[in-house]
Coordinates of C-alpha atoms in Angstrom, one line a residue:
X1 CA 20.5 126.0 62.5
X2 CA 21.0 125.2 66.1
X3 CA 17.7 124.6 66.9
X4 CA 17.6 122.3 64.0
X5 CA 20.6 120.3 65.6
X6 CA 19.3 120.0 69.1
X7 CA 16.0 118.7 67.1
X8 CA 17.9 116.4 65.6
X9 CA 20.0 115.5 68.1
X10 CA 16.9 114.9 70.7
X11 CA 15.4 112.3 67.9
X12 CA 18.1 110.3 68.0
X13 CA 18.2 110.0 72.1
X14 CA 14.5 109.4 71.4
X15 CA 15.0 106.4 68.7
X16 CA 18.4 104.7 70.0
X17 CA 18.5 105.6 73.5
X18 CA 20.2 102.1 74.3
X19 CA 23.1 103.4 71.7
X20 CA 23.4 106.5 72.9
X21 CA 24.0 104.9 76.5
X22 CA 26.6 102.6 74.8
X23 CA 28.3 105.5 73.2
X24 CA 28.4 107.8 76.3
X25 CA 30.2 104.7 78.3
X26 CA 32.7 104.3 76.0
X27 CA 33.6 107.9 75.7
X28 CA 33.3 108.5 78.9
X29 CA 34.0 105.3 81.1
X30 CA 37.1 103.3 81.5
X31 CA 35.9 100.6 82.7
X32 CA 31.9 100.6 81.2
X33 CA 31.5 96.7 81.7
X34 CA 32.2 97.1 85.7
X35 CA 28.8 99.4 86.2
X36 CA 25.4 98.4 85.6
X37 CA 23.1 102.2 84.8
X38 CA 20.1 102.2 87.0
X39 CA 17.4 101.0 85.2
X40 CA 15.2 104.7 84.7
X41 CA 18.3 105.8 82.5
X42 CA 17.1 104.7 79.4
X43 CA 13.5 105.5 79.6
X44 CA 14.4 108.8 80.6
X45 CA 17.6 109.4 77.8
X46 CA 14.4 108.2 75.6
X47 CA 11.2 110.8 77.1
X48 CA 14.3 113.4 77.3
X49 CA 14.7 112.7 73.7
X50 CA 11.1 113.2 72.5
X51 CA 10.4 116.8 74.9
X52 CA 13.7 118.7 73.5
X53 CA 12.5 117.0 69.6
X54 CA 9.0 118.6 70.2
X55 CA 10.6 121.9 72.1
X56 CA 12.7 122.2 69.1
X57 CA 9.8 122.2 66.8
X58 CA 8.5 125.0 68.5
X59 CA 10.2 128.6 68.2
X60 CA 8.4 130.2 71.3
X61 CA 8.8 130.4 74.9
X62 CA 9.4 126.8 75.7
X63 CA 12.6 126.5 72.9
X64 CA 14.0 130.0 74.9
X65 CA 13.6 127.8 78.2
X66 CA 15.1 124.9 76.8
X67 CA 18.2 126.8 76.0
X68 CA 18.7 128.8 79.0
X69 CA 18.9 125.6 80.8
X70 CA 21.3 124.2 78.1
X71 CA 23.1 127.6 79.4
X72 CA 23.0 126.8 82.7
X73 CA 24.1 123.4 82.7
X74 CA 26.5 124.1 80.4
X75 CA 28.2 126.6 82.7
X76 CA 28.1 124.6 85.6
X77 CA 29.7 121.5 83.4
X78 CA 32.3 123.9 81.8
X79 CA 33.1 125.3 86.0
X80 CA 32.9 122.2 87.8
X81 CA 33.8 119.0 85.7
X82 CA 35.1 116.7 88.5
X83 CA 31.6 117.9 90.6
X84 CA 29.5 116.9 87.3
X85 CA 31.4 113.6 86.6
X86 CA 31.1 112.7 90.4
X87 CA 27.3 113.7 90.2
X88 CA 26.8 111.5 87.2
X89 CA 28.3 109.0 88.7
X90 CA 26.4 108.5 91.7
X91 CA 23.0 109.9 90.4
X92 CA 23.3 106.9 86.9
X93 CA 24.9 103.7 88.0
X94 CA 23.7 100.9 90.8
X95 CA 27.1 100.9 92.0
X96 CA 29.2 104.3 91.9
X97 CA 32.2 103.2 93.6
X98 CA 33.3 100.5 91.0
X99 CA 32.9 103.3 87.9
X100 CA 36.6 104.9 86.6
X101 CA 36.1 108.1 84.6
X102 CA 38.4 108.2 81.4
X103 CA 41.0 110.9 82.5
X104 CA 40.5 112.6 78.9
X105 CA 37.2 113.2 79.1
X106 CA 37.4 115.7 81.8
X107 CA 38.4 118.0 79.1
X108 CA 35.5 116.4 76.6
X109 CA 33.0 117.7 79.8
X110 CA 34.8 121.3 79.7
X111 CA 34.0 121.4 75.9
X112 CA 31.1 120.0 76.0
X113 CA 30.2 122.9 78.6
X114 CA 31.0 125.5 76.8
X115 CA 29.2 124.2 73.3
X116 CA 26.4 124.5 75.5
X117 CA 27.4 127.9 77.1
X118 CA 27.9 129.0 73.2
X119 CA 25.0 127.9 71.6
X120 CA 22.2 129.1 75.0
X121 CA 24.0 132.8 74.1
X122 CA 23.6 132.8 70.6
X123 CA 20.2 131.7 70.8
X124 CA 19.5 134.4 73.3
X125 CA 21.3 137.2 71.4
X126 CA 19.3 136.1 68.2
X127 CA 15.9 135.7 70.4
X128 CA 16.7 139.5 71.2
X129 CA 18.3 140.9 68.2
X130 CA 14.6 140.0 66.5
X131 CA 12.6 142.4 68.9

């Protein structure tokens, strides 16, 4: 189930990588017209897309690694929030200083964090319940 969903979900970065840009900013960003992404972010939102679709396709070594870094990301997104946004921030857009973080979405990184968190742990625990 879940690694249908991250299959799934890494297809649509893949295909719509422009929209799923779009869609982060205006979750995310109060201001998304003010910031210009750098101009690797799509191309990479898009190659990102196609390795986790083809990971996900495979139930081997390279899915498990996928997900522990899901886990590990996930922990340090659900731990650190304001050091993640102010990460993103600088690492995705031209100019960092003139981007405004929707106040709400602090707690949308948290969850986000711990979906993560949830889903590298019960793909682990299922990885090693089958042995």
């Amino acid at each position: 189930m879940i690694r249908t969903l991250v299959g799934v979900l890494g297809t649509l970065s893949a295909l719509f990588p422009d929209e799923i840009v779009e869609f982060f900013e205006k979750l995310a960003i109060a201001n998304p017209s003010e910031g210009t992404v750098r101009g690797w972010v799509r191309p990479a939102v898009r190659s990102e897309g196609v390795l986790i679709a083809a990971v996900s396709l495979l139930n081997g070594r390279a899915y498990a690694w996928l997900m522990n870094l899901t886990g590990l990301f996930g922990a340090i997104v659900l731990l650190f929030p304001d050091l993640y946004r102010r990460f993103a921030t600088a690492f995705l857009y031209e100019r960092p200083e003139s981007i405004e973080w929707n106040e709400p979405f602090k707690s949308a990184v948290r969850a986000i964090g711990a979906l993560y968190v949830f889903f590298a742990a019960k793909t682990y625990r299922e990885r090693h319940n089958d042995t």
